[in-house]
Amino acid sequence: MGLIGEIALQFCQMALVVILAPAVVGLVRKMKARLQRRIGPPVLQPYRDLRRLFGKEVVLPENASWLFRVAPYAIFALTWVAVALVPTFRTGLLFSWCGDLIAIVALLGAARFLQALVALDTGTSFGGIGSSREVMIASLAEPAMIMVVFTVALAAGSSQLSTVADFMAHVGGLRVSFAMALVALIIVALAENARIPVDNPATHLELTMIHEAMLLEYSGRHLAMIEWATALKLLLYISVIGCIFFPFGLITTGGGGPLAYVLAIAAYLFKVIVASLLLASLETAIAKMRVFRVPNLTGIALMLGLLGTLLLFVSGGL
């Protein structure tokens, strides 16, 4: 396939994730409502919310600096670039060779740093509380994510997601280290996306909210960009889990015909729907834990990631 075809495929991947991301949030909300015997909002409600926010006037805090206005666009761009590095329906896309899993962690870390900095910029008490809690959780979630990266990179011989997906597609049998890495990555995904049991995105209870506390001063298109970036981040973790541990349906670098691409996109949408159902079931079955117990949960993820890495050092067959 020529350069124009590769650029077109990369553009399709980036357009797919940015359009699909709000639907994932709407799907999780709808499934949670149905599991709780409620009708719930429509799946397309996040798109309506984004359209409404883009049409509203922006209200800026009195003490906000230029960073407050720039940060939403920078956070959205960093998250979108990170998602563009993840193979969704095909490995070996044009941008996938520009960065690996460590680059994705760095991009998400930069977006988090900006968000925490902007929350402090306004000088409000809720912004300070939200920033401190976000950084506290990230201090354990990011090392756990790095341990997961080391585990899969040691086994595949590379931290490139395309290489890892190709390797995992040909691995036979169950490996204990991969099972540990999968559980650790799920815990990290829950913590990084502010989902139950770490945080509850559906409430604004002052004493317990973490992520939402940093967004209270935002409005209009600025809030829309951050909400869209949050949905992209959730889809990113679903895509990473699907790419590494469930790579079925992915087209390899060799490519295929139009039917192969349709089947690959259908397989990717199937993974997203299943992951949304599992997330909705988990959030319905368990309650939010206290903030000071969150380090225990992220600490478990860190230890599982570390044990998975050590197992690969001790015995490559595990």
PDB file of C-alpha atoms in Angstrom:
ATOM      1  CA  MET A   1       0.000   0.000   0.000  1.00  0.00           C
ATOM      2  CA  GLY A   2       1.370   3.413  -0.935  1.00  0.00           C
ATOM      3  CA  LEU A   3       1.976   6.405   1.281  1.00  0.00           C
ATOM      4  CA  ILE A   4      -1.388   7.971   0.396  1.00  0.00           C
ATOM      5  CA  GLY A   5      -3.180   4.779   1.421  1.00  0.00           C
ATOM      6  CA  GLU A   6      -1.290   4.626   4.740  1.00  0.00           C
ATOM      7  CA  ILE A   7      -2.167   8.274   5.470  1.00  0.00           C
ATOM      8  CA  ALA A   8      -5.816   7.584   4.628  1.00  0.00           C
ATOM      9  CA  LEU A   9      -5.893   4.557   6.969  1.00  0.00           C
ATOM     10  CA  GLN A  10      -4.308   6.565   9.786  1.00  0.00           C
ATOM     11  CA  PHE A  11      -6.838   9.361   9.247  1.00  0.00           C
ATOM     12  CA  CYS A  12      -9.695   6.802   9.354  1.00  0.00           C
ATOM     13  CA  GLN A  13      -8.342   5.396  12.641  1.00  0.00           C
ATOM     14  CA  MET A  14      -8.101   8.854  14.220  1.00  0.00           C
ATOM     15  CA  ALA A  15     -11.564   9.821  12.956  1.00  0.00           C
ATOM     16  CA  LEU A  16     -13.031   6.536  14.213  1.00  0.00           C
ATOM     17  CA  VAL A  17     -11.790   6.951  17.787  1.00  0.00           C
ATOM     18  CA  VAL A  18     -12.687  10.630  18.071  1.00  0.00           C
ATOM     19  CA  ILE A  19     -16.231  10.003  16.787  1.00  0.00           C
ATOM     20  CA  LEU A  20     -16.729   6.791  18.774  1.00  0.00           C
ATOM     21  CA  ALA A  21     -15.453   8.069  22.143  1.00  0.00           C
ATOM     22  CA  PRO A  22     -18.636   9.915  23.294  1.00  0.00           C
ATOM     23  CA  ALA A  23     -20.731   6.880  22.281  1.00  0.00           C
ATOM     24  CA  VAL A  24     -18.715   4.694  24.677  1.00  0.00           C
ATOM     25  CA  VAL A  25     -19.589   7.006  27.576  1.00  0.00           C
ATOM     26  CA  GLY A  26     -23.245   6.988  26.532  1.00  0.00           C
ATOM     27  CA  LEU A  27     -23.240   3.201  26.185  1.00  0.00           C
ATOM     28  CA  VAL A  28     -21.814   2.680  29.685  1.00  0.00           C
ATOM     29  CA  ARG A  29     -24.393   5.078  31.176  1.00  0.00           C
ATOM     30  CA  LYS A  30     -27.239   3.337  29.324  1.00  0.00           C
ATOM     31  CA  MET A  31     -26.110  -0.141  30.378  1.00  0.00           C
ATOM     32  CA  LYS A  32     -25.703   0.945  33.998  1.00  0.00           C
ATOM     33  CA  ALA A  33     -29.211   2.385  33.971  1.00  0.00           C
ATOM     34  CA  ARG A  34     -30.704  -0.788  32.490  1.00  0.00           C
ATOM     35  CA  LEU A  35     -28.868  -2.944  35.042  1.00  0.00           C
ATOM     36  CA  GLN A  36     -30.369  -0.734  37.773  1.00  0.00           C
ATOM     37  CA  ARG A  37     -33.839  -1.081  36.173  1.00  0.00           C
ATOM     38  CA  ARG A  38     -33.912   2.510  34.990  1.00  0.00           C
ATOM     39  CA  ILE A  39     -34.526   3.773  31.462  1.00  0.00           C
ATOM     40  CA  GLY A  40     -31.465   5.981  31.501  1.00  0.00           C
ATOM     41  CA  PRO A  41     -30.317   8.627  28.994  1.00  0.00           C
ATOM     42  CA  PRO A  42     -29.995   7.749  25.293  1.00  0.00           C
ATOM     43  CA  VAL A  43     -26.670   6.397  24.058  1.00  0.00           C
ATOM     44  CA  LEU A  44     -26.255   9.526  21.917  1.00  0.00           C
ATOM     45  CA  GLN A  45     -26.791  11.896  24.880  1.00  0.00           C
ATOM     46  CA  PRO A  46     -23.018  12.720  25.207  1.00  0.00           C
ATOM     47  CA  TYR A  47     -23.070  14.047  21.609  1.00  0.00           C
ATOM     48  CA  ARG A  48     -26.016  16.307  22.514  1.00  0.00           C
ATOM     49  CA  ASP A  49     -24.185  17.475  25.638  1.00  0.00           C
ATOM     50  CA  LEU A  50     -21.092  18.334  23.599  1.00  0.00           C
ATOM     51  CA  ARG A  51     -23.176  20.248  21.031  1.00  0.00           C
ATOM     52  CA  ARG A  52     -24.922  22.160  23.828  1.00  0.00           C
ATOM     53  CA  LEU A  53     -21.617  23.016  25.527  1.00  0.00           C
ATOM     54  CA  PHE A  54     -20.030  24.177  22.266  1.00  0.00           C
ATOM     55  CA  GLY A  55     -22.985  26.550  21.814  1.00  0.00           C
ATOM     56  CA  LYS A  56     -22.719  28.099  25.278  1.00  0.00           C
ATOM     57  CA  GLU A  57     -20.766  31.189  26.239  1.00  0.00           C
ATOM     58  CA  VAL A  58     -17.444  30.675  28.033  1.00  0.00           C
ATOM     59  CA  VAL A  59     -17.273  32.098  31.554  1.00  0.00           C
ATOM     60  CA  LEU A  60     -13.722  32.590  32.844  1.00  0.00           C
ATOM     61  CA  PRO A  61     -12.753  32.818  36.539  1.00  0.00           C
ATOM     62  CA  GLU A  62     -11.480  36.189  37.642  1.00  0.00           C
ATOM     63  CA  ASN A  63      -7.986  34.926  38.510  1.00  0.00           C
ATOM     64  CA  ALA A  64      -7.535  32.623  35.507  1.00  0.00           C
ATOM     65  CA  SER A  65      -4.399  33.040  33.418  1.00  0.00           C
ATOM     66  CA  TRP A  66      -3.835  32.316  29.721  1.00  0.00           C
ATOM     67  CA  LEU A  67      -3.091  28.692  30.651  1.00  0.00           C
ATOM     68  CA  PHE A  68      -6.719  28.203  31.701  1.00  0.00           C
ATOM     69  CA  ARG A  69      -7.882  28.995  28.151  1.00  0.00           C
ATOM     70  CA  VAL A  70      -5.180  26.998  26.347  1.00  0.00           C
ATOM     71  CA  ALA A  71      -5.151  23.857  28.509  1.00  0.00           C
ATOM     72  CA  PRO A  72      -8.446  22.251  27.278  1.00  0.00           C
ATOM     73  CA  TYR A  73      -7.219  22.229  23.668  1.00  0.00           C
ATOM     74  CA  ALA A  74      -3.765  20.964  24.684  1.00  0.00           C
ATOM     75  CA  ILE A  75      -5.283  18.184  26.839  1.00  0.00           C
ATOM     76  CA  PHE A  76      -7.551  17.126  23.975  1.00  0.00           C
ATOM     77  CA  ALA A  77      -4.642  17.151  21.480  1.00  0.00           C
ATOM     78  CA  LEU A  78      -2.326  15.134  23.758  1.00  0.00           C
ATOM     79  CA  THR A  79      -5.019  12.526  24.384  1.00  0.00           C
ATOM     80  CA  TRP A  80      -5.950  12.306  20.702  1.00  0.00           C
ATOM     81  CA  VAL A  81      -2.293  11.794  19.708  1.00  0.00           C
ATOM     82  CA  ALA A  82      -1.998   9.045  22.346  1.00  0.00           C
ATOM     83  CA  VAL A  83      -5.079   7.255  20.945  1.00  0.00           C
ATOM     84  CA  ALA A  84      -3.669   7.586  17.423  1.00  0.00           C
ATOM     85  CA  LEU A  85      -0.699   5.418  18.488  1.00  0.00           C
ATOM     86  CA  VAL A  86      -2.959   2.488  19.473  1.00  0.00           C
ATOM     87  CA  PRO A  87      -3.829  -0.080  16.780  1.00  0.00           C
ATOM     88  CA  THR A  88      -7.601  -0.437  16.677  1.00  0.00           C
ATOM     89  CA  PHE A  89      -8.442  -2.352  13.492  1.00  0.00           C
ATOM     90  CA  ARG A  90      -4.945  -2.687  11.916  1.00  0.00           C
ATOM     91  CA  THR A  91      -1.386  -2.972  13.185  1.00  0.00           C
ATOM     92  CA  GLY A  92       1.478  -1.061  11.644  1.00  0.00           C
ATOM     93  CA  LEU A  93      -0.404   2.168  10.966  1.00  0.00           C
ATOM     94  CA  LEU A  94       1.682   5.180   9.957  1.00  0.00           C
ATOM     95  CA  PHE A  95       1.748   6.869  13.395  1.00  0.00           C
ATOM     96  CA  SER A  96       2.246   3.623  15.340  1.00  0.00           C
ATOM     97  CA  TRP A  97       5.990   3.689  14.594  1.00  0.00           C
ATOM     98  CA  CYS A  98       6.300   7.258  15.959  1.00  0.00           C
ATOM     99  CA  GLY A  99       5.720   6.197  19.572  1.00  0.00           C
ATOM    100  CA  ASP A 100       5.311   3.170  21.806  1.00  0.00           C
ATOM    101  CA  LEU A 101       3.536   2.343  25.051  1.00  0.00           C
ATOM    102  CA  ILE A 102       5.984   4.474  27.029  1.00  0.00           C
ATOM    103  CA  ALA A 103       5.193   7.444  24.756  1.00  0.00           C
ATOM    104  CA  ILE A 104       1.475   6.890  25.402  1.00  0.00           C
ATOM    105  CA  VAL A 105       2.093   6.945  29.172  1.00  0.00           C
ATOM    106  CA  ALA A 106       4.133  10.141  28.749  1.00  0.00           C
ATOM    107  CA  LEU A 107       1.421  11.841  26.657  1.00  0.00           C
ATOM    108  CA  LEU A 108      -1.279  10.966  29.190  1.00  0.00           C
ATOM    109  CA  GLY A 109       1.010  12.115  32.023  1.00  0.00           C
ATOM    110  CA  ALA A 110       1.524  15.463  30.285  1.00  0.00           C
ATOM    111  CA  ALA A 111      -2.241  15.892  29.878  1.00  0.00           C
ATOM    112  CA  ARG A 112      -2.765  15.094  33.571  1.00  0.00           C
ATOM    113  CA  PHE A 113      -0.046  17.558  34.580  1.00  0.00           C
ATOM    114  CA  LEU A 114      -1.743  20.313  32.585  1.00  0.00           C
ATOM    115  CA  GLN A 115      -5.138  19.537  34.102  1.00  0.00           C
ATOM    116  CA  ALA A 116      -3.783  19.554  37.666  1.00  0.00           C
ATOM    117  CA  LEU A 117      -1.855  22.774  36.991  1.00  0.00           C
ATOM    118  CA  VAL A 118      -4.919  24.548  35.600  1.00  0.00           C
ATOM    119  CA  ALA A 119      -7.029  23.443  38.564  1.00  0.00           C
ATOM    120  CA  LEU A 120      -4.464  25.116  40.836  1.00  0.00           C
ATOM    121  CA  ASP A 121      -4.326  28.168  38.560  1.00  0.00           C
ATOM    122  CA  THR A 122      -7.803  29.354  39.542  1.00  0.00           C
ATOM    123  CA  GLY A 123      -6.910  29.341  43.251  1.00  0.00           C
ATOM    124  CA  THR A 124     -10.130  27.644  44.393  1.00  0.00           C
ATOM    125  CA  SER A 125     -10.205  25.134  47.235  1.00  0.00           C
ATOM    126  CA  PHE A 126     -11.944  22.431  45.188  1.00  0.00           C
ATOM    127  CA  GLY A 127      -9.362  22.749  42.444  1.00  0.00           C
ATOM    128  CA  GLY A 128      -6.565  22.254  44.949  1.00  0.00           C
ATOM    129  CA  ILE A 129      -8.261  19.224  46.517  1.00  0.00           C
ATOM    130  CA  GLY A 130      -8.931  17.633  43.133  1.00  0.00           C
ATOM    131  CA  SER A 131      -5.354  18.230  41.951  1.00  0.00           C
ATOM    132  CA  SER A 132      -3.774  16.768  45.074  1.00  0.00           C
ATOM    133  CA  ARG A 133      -5.966  13.663  44.917  1.00  0.00           C
ATOM    134  CA  GLU A 134      -5.376  13.219  41.174  1.00  0.00           C
ATOM    135  CA  VAL A 135      -1.601  13.435  41.608  1.00  0.00           C
ATOM    136  CA  MET A 136      -1.724  11.073  44.594  1.00  0.00           C
ATOM    137  CA  ILE A 137      -3.531   8.414  42.546  1.00  0.00           C
ATOM    138  CA  ALA A 138      -1.276   8.978  39.523  1.00  0.00           C
ATOM    139  CA  SER A 139       1.847   8.490  41.656  1.00  0.00           C
ATOM    140  CA  LEU A 140       0.904   4.810  42.036  1.00  0.00           C
ATOM    141  CA  ALA A 141      -1.058   4.221  38.826  1.00  0.00           C
ATOM    142  CA  GLU A 142       1.740   5.370  36.494  1.00  0.00           C
ATOM    143  CA  PRO A 143       4.418   3.021  37.962  1.00  0.00           C
ATOM    144  CA  ALA A 144       1.890   0.169  37.735  1.00  0.00           C
ATOM    145  CA  MET A 145       1.306   1.039  34.082  1.00  0.00           C
ATOM    146  CA  ILE A 146       5.075   1.072  33.467  1.00  0.00           C
ATOM    147  CA  MET A 147       5.343  -2.414  35.048  1.00  0.00           C
ATOM    148  CA  VAL A 148       2.619  -3.649  32.659  1.00  0.00           C
ATOM    149  CA  VAL A 149       4.574  -2.125  29.767  1.00  0.00           C
ATOM    150  CA  PHE A 150       7.747  -3.908  30.927  1.00  0.00           C
ATOM    151  CA  THR A 151       5.887  -7.228  31.176  1.00  0.00           C
ATOM    152  CA  VAL A 152       4.521  -7.204  27.632  1.00  0.00           C
ATOM    153  CA  ALA A 153       7.688  -5.595  26.219  1.00  0.00           C
ATOM    154  CA  LEU A 154       9.933  -8.276  27.734  1.00  0.00           C
ATOM    155  CA  ALA A 155       7.777 -11.013  26.235  1.00  0.00           C
ATOM    156  CA  ALA A 156       7.345  -9.417  22.801  1.00  0.00           C
ATOM    157  CA  GLY A 157      10.850  -7.953  22.585  1.00  0.00           C
ATOM    158  CA  SER A 158       9.482  -4.470  21.875  1.00  0.00           C
ATOM    159  CA  SER A 159       7.267  -1.833  23.439  1.00  0.00           C
ATOM    160  CA  GLN A 160       5.700  -0.960  20.070  1.00  0.00           C
ATOM    161  CA  LEU A 161       2.006  -1.805  20.285  1.00  0.00           C
ATOM    162  CA  SER A 162       1.922  -3.190  16.737  1.00  0.00           C
ATOM    163  CA  THR A 163       4.759  -5.610  17.530  1.00  0.00           C
ATOM    164  CA  VAL A 164       3.173  -6.541  20.865  1.00  0.00           C
ATOM    165  CA  ALA A 165      -0.209  -7.199  19.205  1.00  0.00           C
ATOM    166  CA  ASP A 166       1.412  -9.381  16.515  1.00  0.00           C
ATOM    167  CA  PHE A 167       3.270 -11.327  19.224  1.00  0.00           C
ATOM    168  CA  MET A 168       0.208 -11.790  21.451  1.00  0.00           C
ATOM    169  CA  ALA A 169      -1.842 -13.003  18.477  1.00  0.00           C
ATOM    170  CA  HIS A 170       0.542 -15.946  18.089  1.00  0.00           C
ATOM    171  CA  VAL A 171       1.057 -16.816  21.776  1.00  0.00           C
ATOM    172  CA  GLY A 172      -0.286 -20.256  22.609  1.00  0.00           C
ATOM    173  CA  GLY A 173      -1.625 -21.153  26.062  1.00  0.00           C
ATOM    174  CA  LEU A 174      -2.170 -19.078  29.195  1.00  0.00           C
ATOM    175  CA  ARG A 175       0.701 -17.205  30.816  1.00  0.00           C
ATOM    176  CA  VAL A 176       0.464 -16.239  34.476  1.00  0.00           C
ATOM    177  CA  SER A 177       2.496 -13.080  33.897  1.00  0.00           C
ATOM    178  CA  PHE A 178       0.047 -11.891  31.223  1.00  0.00           C
ATOM    179  CA  ALA A 179      -2.929 -12.587  33.516  1.00  0.00           C
ATOM    180  CA  MET A 180      -1.272 -10.488  36.236  1.00  0.00           C
ATOM    181  CA  ALA A 181      -0.534  -7.727  33.736  1.00  0.00           C
ATOM    182  CA  LEU A 182      -4.150  -7.776  32.518  1.00  0.00           C
ATOM    183  CA  VAL A 183      -5.578  -7.397  36.043  1.00  0.00           C
ATOM    184  CA  ALA A 184      -3.058  -4.636  36.795  1.00  0.00           C
ATOM    185  CA  LEU A 185      -3.957  -2.794  33.583  1.00  0.00           C
ATOM    186  CA  ILE A 186      -7.690  -3.001  34.369  1.00  0.00           C
ATOM    187  CA  ILE A 187      -7.086  -1.485  37.827  1.00  0.00           C
ATOM    188  CA  VAL A 188      -4.933   1.254  36.288  1.00  0.00           C
ATOM    189  CA  ALA A 189      -7.648   1.949  33.698  1.00  0.00           C
ATOM    190  CA  LEU A 190     -10.277   2.332  36.444  1.00  0.00           C
ATOM    191  CA  ALA A 191      -8.016   4.694  38.405  1.00  0.00           C
ATOM    192  CA  GLU A 192      -6.884   6.771  35.425  1.00  0.00           C
ATOM    193  CA  ASN A 193     -10.425   7.207  34.096  1.00  0.00           C
ATOM    194  CA  ALA A 194     -11.907   8.129  37.497  1.00  0.00           C
ATOM    195  CA  ARG A 195     -14.346   5.210  37.452  1.00  0.00           C
ATOM    196  CA  ILE A 196     -15.900   3.291  40.358  1.00  0.00           C
ATOM    197  CA  PRO A 197     -14.460   2.163  42.787  1.00  0.00           C
ATOM    198  CA  VAL A 198     -11.830   4.941  42.581  1.00  0.00           C
ATOM    199  CA  ASP A 199     -14.143   7.829  41.686  1.00  0.00           C
ATOM    200  CA  ASN A 200     -17.764   8.312  40.670  1.00  0.00           C
ATOM    201  CA  PRO A 201     -18.114  10.464  37.519  1.00  0.00           C
ATOM    202  CA  ALA A 202     -21.891  10.743  38.034  1.00  0.00           C
ATOM    203  CA  THR A 203     -21.757  12.710  41.301  1.00  0.00           C
ATOM    204  CA  HIS A 204     -20.356  16.014  42.543  1.00  0.00           C
ATOM    205  CA  LEU A 205     -20.106  15.208  46.231  1.00  0.00           C
ATOM    206  CA  GLU A 206     -17.561  17.675  47.541  1.00  0.00           C
ATOM    207  CA  LEU A 207     -15.880  15.389  50.047  1.00  0.00           C
ATOM    208  CA  THR A 208     -15.194  12.515  47.642  1.00  0.00           C
ATOM    209  CA  MET A 209     -14.948  13.809  44.064  1.00  0.00           C
ATOM    210  CA  ILE A 210     -11.526  13.736  42.441  1.00  0.00           C
ATOM    211  CA  HIS A 211     -11.597  14.323  38.692  1.00  0.00           C
ATOM    212  CA  GLU A 212     -14.735  16.453  38.666  1.00  0.00           C
ATOM    213  CA  ALA A 213     -13.294  18.770  41.325  1.00  0.00           C
ATOM    214  CA  MET A 214     -10.724  19.987  38.803  1.00  0.00           C
ATOM    215  CA  LEU A 215     -13.406  20.866  36.211  1.00  0.00           C
ATOM    216  CA  LEU A 216     -15.812  22.955  38.300  1.00  0.00           C
ATOM    217  CA  GLU A 217     -14.516  26.277  36.927  1.00  0.00           C
ATOM    218  CA  TYR A 218     -14.801  25.240  33.273  1.00  0.00           C
ATOM    219  CA  SER A 219     -17.768  26.045  31.039  1.00  0.00           C
ATOM    220  CA  GLY A 220     -18.799  26.210  27.409  1.00  0.00           C
ATOM    221  CA  ARG A 221     -16.439  24.920  24.737  1.00  0.00           C
ATOM    222  CA  HIS A 222     -13.576  24.554  27.239  1.00  0.00           C
ATOM    223  CA  LEU A 223     -15.614  22.051  29.279  1.00  0.00           C
ATOM    224  CA  ALA A 224     -16.697  20.313  26.064  1.00  0.00           C
ATOM    225  CA  MET A 225     -13.075  19.773  25.011  1.00  0.00           C
ATOM    226  CA  ILE A 226     -12.137  18.318  28.401  1.00  0.00           C
ATOM    227  CA  GLU A 227     -15.221  16.051  28.483  1.00  0.00           C
ATOM    228  CA  TRP A 228     -14.387  14.852  24.967  1.00  0.00           C
ATOM    229  CA  ALA A 229     -10.756  14.209  25.996  1.00  0.00           C
ATOM    230  CA  THR A 230     -11.999  12.236  29.017  1.00  0.00           C
ATOM    231  CA  ALA A 231     -14.114  10.035  26.739  1.00  0.00           C
ATOM    232  CA  LEU A 232     -11.110   9.577  24.428  1.00  0.00           C
ATOM    233  CA  LYS A 233      -8.994   8.467  27.383  1.00  0.00           C
ATOM    234  CA  LEU A 234     -11.564   5.824  28.367  1.00  0.00           C
ATOM    235  CA  LEU A 235     -11.626   4.532  24.781  1.00  0.00           C
ATOM    236  CA  LEU A 236      -7.811   4.547  24.727  1.00  0.00           C
ATOM    237  CA  TYR A 237      -7.563   2.152  27.682  1.00  0.00           C
ATOM    238  CA  ILE A 238     -10.256  -0.110  26.189  1.00  0.00           C
ATOM    239  CA  SER A 239      -8.321  -0.123  22.895  1.00  0.00           C
ATOM    240  CA  VAL A 240      -4.995  -0.858  24.621  1.00  0.00           C
ATOM    241  CA  ILE A 241      -6.488  -3.793  26.569  1.00  0.00           C
ATOM    242  CA  GLY A 242      -8.123  -5.129  23.407  1.00  0.00           C
ATOM    243  CA  CYS A 243      -4.958  -4.663  21.333  1.00  0.00           C
ATOM    244  CA  ILE A 244      -2.588  -6.357  23.798  1.00  0.00           C
ATOM    245  CA  PHE A 245      -4.649  -9.111  25.404  1.00  0.00           C
ATOM    246  CA  PHE A 246      -7.452  -9.709  22.853  1.00  0.00           C
ATOM    247  CA  PRO A 247      -5.850  -8.985  19.459  1.00  0.00           C
ATOM    248  CA  PHE A 248      -8.292 -11.121  17.455  1.00  0.00           C
ATOM    249  CA  GLY A 249      -9.658  -9.418  14.360  1.00  0.00           C
ATOM    250  CA  LEU A 250      -6.669  -7.088  13.937  1.00  0.00           C
ATOM    251  CA  ILE A 251      -5.294  -6.861  10.407  1.00  0.00           C
ATOM    252  CA  THR A 252      -1.559  -7.387  10.326  1.00  0.00           C
ATOM    253  CA  THR A 253       0.868  -5.157   8.458  1.00  0.00           C
ATOM    254  CA  GLY A 254       0.352  -7.230   5.306  1.00  0.00           C
ATOM    255  CA  GLY A 255      -3.082  -5.640   4.861  1.00  0.00           C
ATOM    256  CA  GLY A 256      -6.185  -7.078   3.233  1.00  0.00           C
ATOM    257  CA  GLY A 257      -9.180  -6.295   1.088  1.00  0.00           C
ATOM    258  CA  PRO A 258     -12.166  -4.071   1.910  1.00  0.00           C
ATOM    259  CA  LEU A 259     -14.021  -7.006   3.501  1.00  0.00           C
ATOM    260  CA  ALA A 260     -11.099  -7.631   5.863  1.00  0.00           C
ATOM    261  CA  TYR A 261     -11.221  -3.999   7.027  1.00  0.00           C
ATOM    262  CA  VAL A 262     -14.989  -4.183   7.575  1.00  0.00           C
ATOM    263  CA  LEU A 263     -14.548  -7.336   9.671  1.00  0.00           C
ATOM    264  CA  ALA A 264     -11.645  -5.780  11.606  1.00  0.00           C
ATOM    265  CA  ILE A 265     -13.691  -2.665  12.454  1.00  0.00           C
ATOM    266  CA  ALA A 266     -16.630  -4.913  13.445  1.00  0.00           C
ATOM    267  CA  ALA A 267     -14.309  -6.912  15.729  1.00  0.00           C
ATOM    268  CA  TYR A 268     -13.036  -3.671  17.296  1.00  0.00           C
ATOM    269  CA  LEU A 269     -16.596  -2.417  17.890  1.00  0.00           C
ATOM    270  CA  PHE A 270     -17.451  -5.806  19.443  1.00  0.00           C
ATOM    271  CA  LYS A 271     -14.541  -5.441  21.901  1.00  0.00           C
ATOM    272  CA  VAL A 272     -15.660  -1.904  22.787  1.00  0.00           C
ATOM    273  CA  ILE A 273     -19.256  -3.032  23.422  1.00  0.00           C
ATOM    274  CA  VAL A 274     -18.142  -5.991  25.571  1.00  0.00           C
ATOM    275  CA  ALA A 275     -15.763  -3.773  27.556  1.00  0.00           C
ATOM    276  CA  SER A 276     -18.535  -1.204  28.088  1.00  0.00           C
ATOM    277  CA  LEU A 277     -20.878  -3.932  29.349  1.00  0.00           C
ATOM    278  CA  LEU A 278     -18.235  -5.281  31.735  1.00  0.00           C
ATOM    279  CA  LEU A 279     -17.481  -1.765  33.028  1.00  0.00           C
ATOM    280  CA  ALA A 280     -21.179  -1.041  33.562  1.00  0.00           C
ATOM    281  CA  SER A 281     -21.635  -4.377  35.366  1.00  0.00           C
ATOM    282  CA  LEU A 282     -18.617  -3.717  37.600  1.00  0.00           C
ATOM    283  CA  GLU A 283     -19.774  -0.214  38.506  1.00  0.00           C
ATOM    284  CA  THR A 284     -23.254  -1.545  39.289  1.00  0.00           C
ATOM    285  CA  ALA A 285     -21.988  -4.405  41.457  1.00  0.00           C
ATOM    286  CA  ILE A 286     -19.489  -2.515  43.640  1.00  0.00           C
ATOM    287  CA  ALA A 287     -19.466   0.769  45.507  1.00  0.00           C
ATOM    288  CA  LYS A 288     -16.986   3.619  45.522  1.00  0.00           C
ATOM    289  CA  MET A 289     -14.239   3.147  48.069  1.00  0.00           C
ATOM    290  CA  ARG A 290     -12.936   5.791  50.443  1.00  0.00           C
ATOM    291  CA  VAL A 291     -10.272   8.062  49.043  1.00  0.00           C
ATOM    292  CA  PHE A 292      -7.610   6.977  51.523  1.00  0.00           C
ATOM    293  CA  ARG A 293      -8.127   3.334  50.485  1.00  0.00           C
ATOM    294  CA  VAL A 294      -7.435   4.031  46.787  1.00  0.00           C
ATOM    295  CA  PRO A 295      -3.628   3.668  47.256  1.00  0.00           C
ATOM    296  CA  ASN A 296      -4.242   0.099  48.459  1.00  0.00           C
ATOM    297  CA  LEU A 297      -5.984  -0.710  45.164  1.00  0.00           C
ATOM    298  CA  THR A 298      -3.365   0.950  42.959  1.00  0.00           C
ATOM    299  CA  GLY A 299      -0.671  -0.681  45.111  1.00  0.00           C
ATOM    300  CA  ILE A 300      -2.150  -4.087  44.190  1.00  0.00           C
ATOM    301  CA  ALA A 301      -1.859  -3.138  40.515  1.00  0.00           C
ATOM    302  CA  LEU A 302       1.772  -2.110  41.053  1.00  0.00           C
ATOM    303  CA  MET A 303       2.620  -5.408  42.758  1.00  0.00           C
ATOM    304  CA  LEU A 304       0.839  -7.471  40.083  1.00  0.00           C
ATOM    305  CA  GLY A 305       2.751  -5.645  37.357  1.00  0.00           C
ATOM    306  CA  LEU A 306       6.034  -6.140  39.234  1.00  0.00           C
ATOM    307  CA  LEU A 307       5.338  -9.848  39.825  1.00  0.00           C
ATOM    308  CA  GLY A 308       4.473 -10.299  36.145  1.00  0.00           C
ATOM    309  CA  THR A 309       7.799  -8.734  35.153  1.00  0.00           C
ATOM    310  CA  LEU A 310       9.748 -10.853  37.676  1.00  0.00           C
ATOM    311  CA  LEU A 311       8.044 -14.041  36.462  1.00  0.00           C
ATOM    312  CA  LEU A 312       9.253 -13.338  32.938  1.00  0.00           C
ATOM    313  CA  PHE A 313      12.791 -12.871  34.263  1.00  0.00           C
ATOM    314  CA  VAL A 314      12.677 -16.100  36.294  1.00  0.00           C
ATOM    315  CA  SER A 315      10.954 -18.199  33.652  1.00  0.00           C
ATOM    316  CA  GLY A 316      10.144 -17.021  30.145  1.00  0.00           C
ATOM    317  CA  GLY A 317       7.498 -19.765  29.859  1.00  0.00           C
ATOM    318  CA  LEU A 318       5.307 -18.212  32.567  1.00  0.00           C
TER     319      LEU A 318
END
